mmCIF file of C-alpha atoms and ligand atoms in Angstrom:
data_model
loop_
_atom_site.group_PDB
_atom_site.id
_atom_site.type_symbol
_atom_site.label_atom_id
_atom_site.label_comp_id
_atom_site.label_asym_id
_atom_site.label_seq_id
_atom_site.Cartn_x
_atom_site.Cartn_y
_atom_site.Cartn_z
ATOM 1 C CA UNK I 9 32.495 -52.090 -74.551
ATOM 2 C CA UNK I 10 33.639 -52.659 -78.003
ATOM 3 C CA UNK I 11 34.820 -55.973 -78.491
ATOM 4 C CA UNK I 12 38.998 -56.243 -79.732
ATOM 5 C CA UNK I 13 39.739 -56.451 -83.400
ATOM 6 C CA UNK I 14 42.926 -56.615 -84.904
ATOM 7 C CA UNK I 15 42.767 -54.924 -88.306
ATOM 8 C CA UNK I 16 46.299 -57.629 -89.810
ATOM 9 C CA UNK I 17 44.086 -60.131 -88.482
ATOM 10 C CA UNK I 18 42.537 -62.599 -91.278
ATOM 11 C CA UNK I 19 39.841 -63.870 -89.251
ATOM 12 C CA UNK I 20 38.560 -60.452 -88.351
ATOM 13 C CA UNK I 21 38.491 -59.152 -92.151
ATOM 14 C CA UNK I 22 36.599 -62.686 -92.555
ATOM 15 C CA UNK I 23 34.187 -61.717 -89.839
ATOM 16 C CA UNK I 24 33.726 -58.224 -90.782
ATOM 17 C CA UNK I 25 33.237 -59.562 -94.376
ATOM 18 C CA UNK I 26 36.113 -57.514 -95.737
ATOM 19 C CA UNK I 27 36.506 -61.503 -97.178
ATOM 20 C CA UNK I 28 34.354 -63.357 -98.246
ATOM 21 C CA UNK I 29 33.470 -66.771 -96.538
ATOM 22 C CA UNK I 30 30.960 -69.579 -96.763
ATOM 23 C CA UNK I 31 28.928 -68.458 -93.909
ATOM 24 C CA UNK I 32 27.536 -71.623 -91.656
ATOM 25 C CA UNK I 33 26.232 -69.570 -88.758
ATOM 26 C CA UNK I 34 26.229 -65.654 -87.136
ATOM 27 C CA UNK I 35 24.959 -64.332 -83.992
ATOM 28 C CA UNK I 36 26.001 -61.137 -82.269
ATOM 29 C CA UNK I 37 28.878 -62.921 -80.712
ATOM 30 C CA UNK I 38 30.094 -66.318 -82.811
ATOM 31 C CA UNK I 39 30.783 -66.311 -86.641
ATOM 32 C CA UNK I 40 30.985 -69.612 -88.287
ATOM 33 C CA UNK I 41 32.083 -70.349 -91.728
ATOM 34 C CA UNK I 42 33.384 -73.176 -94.091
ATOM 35 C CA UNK I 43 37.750 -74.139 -93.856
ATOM 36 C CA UNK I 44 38.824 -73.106 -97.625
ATOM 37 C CA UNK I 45 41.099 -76.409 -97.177
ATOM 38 C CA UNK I 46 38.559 -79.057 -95.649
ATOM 39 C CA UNK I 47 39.692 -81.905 -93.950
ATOM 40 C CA UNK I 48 36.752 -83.269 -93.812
ATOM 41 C CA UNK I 49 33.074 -83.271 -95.538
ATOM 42 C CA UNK I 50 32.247 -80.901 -93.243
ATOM 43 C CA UNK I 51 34.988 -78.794 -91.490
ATOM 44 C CA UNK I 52 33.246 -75.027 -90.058
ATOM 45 C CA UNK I 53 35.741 -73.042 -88.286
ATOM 46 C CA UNK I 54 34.262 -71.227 -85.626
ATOM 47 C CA UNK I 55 35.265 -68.049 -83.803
ATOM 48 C CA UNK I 56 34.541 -65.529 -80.935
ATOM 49 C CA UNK I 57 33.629 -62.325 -83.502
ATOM 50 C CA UNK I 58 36.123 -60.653 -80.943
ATOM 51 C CA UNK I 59 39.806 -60.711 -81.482
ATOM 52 C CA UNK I 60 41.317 -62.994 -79.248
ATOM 53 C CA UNK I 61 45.104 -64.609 -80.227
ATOM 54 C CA UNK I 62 44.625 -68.162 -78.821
ATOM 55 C CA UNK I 63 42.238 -70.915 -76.582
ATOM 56 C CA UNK I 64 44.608 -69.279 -73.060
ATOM 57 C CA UNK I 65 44.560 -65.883 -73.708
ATOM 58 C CA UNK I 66 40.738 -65.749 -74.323
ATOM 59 C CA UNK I 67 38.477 -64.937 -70.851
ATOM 60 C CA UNK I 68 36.295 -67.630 -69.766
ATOM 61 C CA UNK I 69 33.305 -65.762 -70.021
ATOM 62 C CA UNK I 70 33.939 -65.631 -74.176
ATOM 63 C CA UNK I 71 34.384 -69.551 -74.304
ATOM 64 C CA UNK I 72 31.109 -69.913 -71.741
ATOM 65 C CA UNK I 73 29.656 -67.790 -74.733
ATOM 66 C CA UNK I 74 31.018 -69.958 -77.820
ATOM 67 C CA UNK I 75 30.804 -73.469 -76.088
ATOM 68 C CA UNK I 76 26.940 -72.774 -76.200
ATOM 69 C CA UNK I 77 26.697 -71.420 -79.547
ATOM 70 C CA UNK I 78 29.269 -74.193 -80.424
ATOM 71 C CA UNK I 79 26.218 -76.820 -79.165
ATOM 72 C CA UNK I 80 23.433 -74.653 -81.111
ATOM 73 C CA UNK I 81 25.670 -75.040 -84.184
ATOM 74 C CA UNK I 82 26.060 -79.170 -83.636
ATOM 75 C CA UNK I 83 22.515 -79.224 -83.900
ATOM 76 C CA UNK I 84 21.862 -76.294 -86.456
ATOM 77 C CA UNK I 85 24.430 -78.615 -88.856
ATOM 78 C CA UNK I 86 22.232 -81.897 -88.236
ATOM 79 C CA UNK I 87 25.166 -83.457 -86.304
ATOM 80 C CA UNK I 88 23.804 -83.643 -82.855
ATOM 81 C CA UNK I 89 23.405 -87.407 -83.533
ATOM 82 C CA UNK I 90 26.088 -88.941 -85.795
ATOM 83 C CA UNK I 91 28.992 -86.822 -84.001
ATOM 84 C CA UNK I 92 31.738 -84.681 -84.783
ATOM 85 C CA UNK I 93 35.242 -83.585 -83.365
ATOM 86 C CA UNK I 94 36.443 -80.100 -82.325
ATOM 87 C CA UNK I 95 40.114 -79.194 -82.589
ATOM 88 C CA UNK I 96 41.616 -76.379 -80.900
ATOM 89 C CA UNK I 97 45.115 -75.657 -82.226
ATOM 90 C CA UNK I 98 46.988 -73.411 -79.437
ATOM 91 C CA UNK I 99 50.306 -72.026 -80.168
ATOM 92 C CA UNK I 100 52.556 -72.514 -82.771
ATOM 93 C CA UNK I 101 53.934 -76.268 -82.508
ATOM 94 C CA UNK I 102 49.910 -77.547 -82.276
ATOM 95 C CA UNK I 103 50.308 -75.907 -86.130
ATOM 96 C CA UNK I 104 47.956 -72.660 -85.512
ATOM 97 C CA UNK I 105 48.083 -70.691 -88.286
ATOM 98 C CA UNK I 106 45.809 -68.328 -87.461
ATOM 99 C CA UNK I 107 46.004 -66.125 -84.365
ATOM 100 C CA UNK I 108 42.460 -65.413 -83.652
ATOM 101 C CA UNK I 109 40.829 -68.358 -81.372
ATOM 102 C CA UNK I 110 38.734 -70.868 -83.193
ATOM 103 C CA UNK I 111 37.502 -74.312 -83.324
ATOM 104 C CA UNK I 112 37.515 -76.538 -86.261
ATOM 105 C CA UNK I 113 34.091 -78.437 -86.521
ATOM 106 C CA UNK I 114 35.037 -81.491 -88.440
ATOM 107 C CA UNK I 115 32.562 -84.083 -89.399
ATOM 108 C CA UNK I 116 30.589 -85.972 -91.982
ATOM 109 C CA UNK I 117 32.547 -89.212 -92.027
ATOM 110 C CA UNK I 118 34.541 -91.235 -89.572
ATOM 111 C CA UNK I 119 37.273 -89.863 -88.597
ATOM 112 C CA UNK I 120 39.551 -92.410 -87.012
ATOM 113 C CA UNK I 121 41.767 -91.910 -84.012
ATOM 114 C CA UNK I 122 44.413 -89.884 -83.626
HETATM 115 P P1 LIG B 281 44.838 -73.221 -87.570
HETATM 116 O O1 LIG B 281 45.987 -73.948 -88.199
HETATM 117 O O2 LIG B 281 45.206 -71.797 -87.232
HETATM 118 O O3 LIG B 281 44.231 -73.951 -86.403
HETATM 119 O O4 LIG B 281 43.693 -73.201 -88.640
HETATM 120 C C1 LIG B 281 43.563 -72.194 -89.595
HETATM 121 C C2 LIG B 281 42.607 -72.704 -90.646
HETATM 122 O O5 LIG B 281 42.196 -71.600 -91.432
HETATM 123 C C3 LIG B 281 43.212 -73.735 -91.607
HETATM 124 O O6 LIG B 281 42.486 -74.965 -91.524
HETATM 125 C C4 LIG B 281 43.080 -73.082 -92.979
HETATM 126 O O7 LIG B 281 42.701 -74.004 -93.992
HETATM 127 C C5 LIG B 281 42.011 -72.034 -92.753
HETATM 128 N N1 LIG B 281 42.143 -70.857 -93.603
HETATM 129 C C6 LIG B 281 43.297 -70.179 -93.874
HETATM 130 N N2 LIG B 281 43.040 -69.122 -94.670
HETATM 131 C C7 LIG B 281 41.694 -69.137 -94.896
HETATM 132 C C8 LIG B 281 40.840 -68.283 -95.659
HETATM 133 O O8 LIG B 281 41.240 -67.293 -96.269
HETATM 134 N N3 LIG B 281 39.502 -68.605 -95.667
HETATM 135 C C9 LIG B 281 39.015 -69.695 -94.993
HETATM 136 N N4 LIG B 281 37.695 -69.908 -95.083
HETATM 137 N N5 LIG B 281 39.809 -70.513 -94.278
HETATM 138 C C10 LIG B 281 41.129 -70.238 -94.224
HETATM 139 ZN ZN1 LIG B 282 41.063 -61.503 -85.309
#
């Protein structure tokens, strides 16, 4: 089945490289690339390649699928031992901007609490 795509959606030009990105990481399912406004030294925003608008409307089988390549990309970025936080904005008032699920991989320095 072909995965959903939304062709307004910025993250899907991104993925489709319609836009260019600093690509961190790509497999056939997860697309990983730098935040053009870091909020930290390193902040990777990373994405289901299919079109999906937020954390609860994406099928569980898609976030088994990116929680794994989420862990693969820890390590691939040399953070499996210092740490790092992942953010899921969901919805407007959590401030999502964009509509197509992703995490923000932010890490690099210590990042306080909340
Ligand atoms: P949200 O607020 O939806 O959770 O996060 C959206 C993120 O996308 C923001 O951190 C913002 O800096 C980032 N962003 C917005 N437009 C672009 C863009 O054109 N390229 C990249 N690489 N990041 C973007
Ligand atoms: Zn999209």
């Amino acid at each position: 089945m072909t995965p959903p795509t939304d062709p307004n959606c910025l993250f899907c030009k991104i993925i489709a490289k319609q836009i260019p990105s600093t690509i961190r990481y790509e497999s056939d399912h997860v697309f990983a690339f730098d935040d053009i406004h870091p909020k930290a030294p390193t902040h990777v925003l990373i994405c289901p390649k299919a079109h999906h608008p937020t954390f609860l409307e994406t099928p569980a089988d898609v976030l088994t699928t990116l929680n794994g390549e989420v862990q693969a990309i820890a390590k691939q970025l040399g953070f499996a031992d210092r740490g790092f936080r992942l953010v899921i904005n969901n919805g407007r008032e959590s401030g999502q901007e964009v509509f197509h699920l992703h995490y923000h991989f932010l890490a690099g320095k210590p990042l306080g609490g909340f």
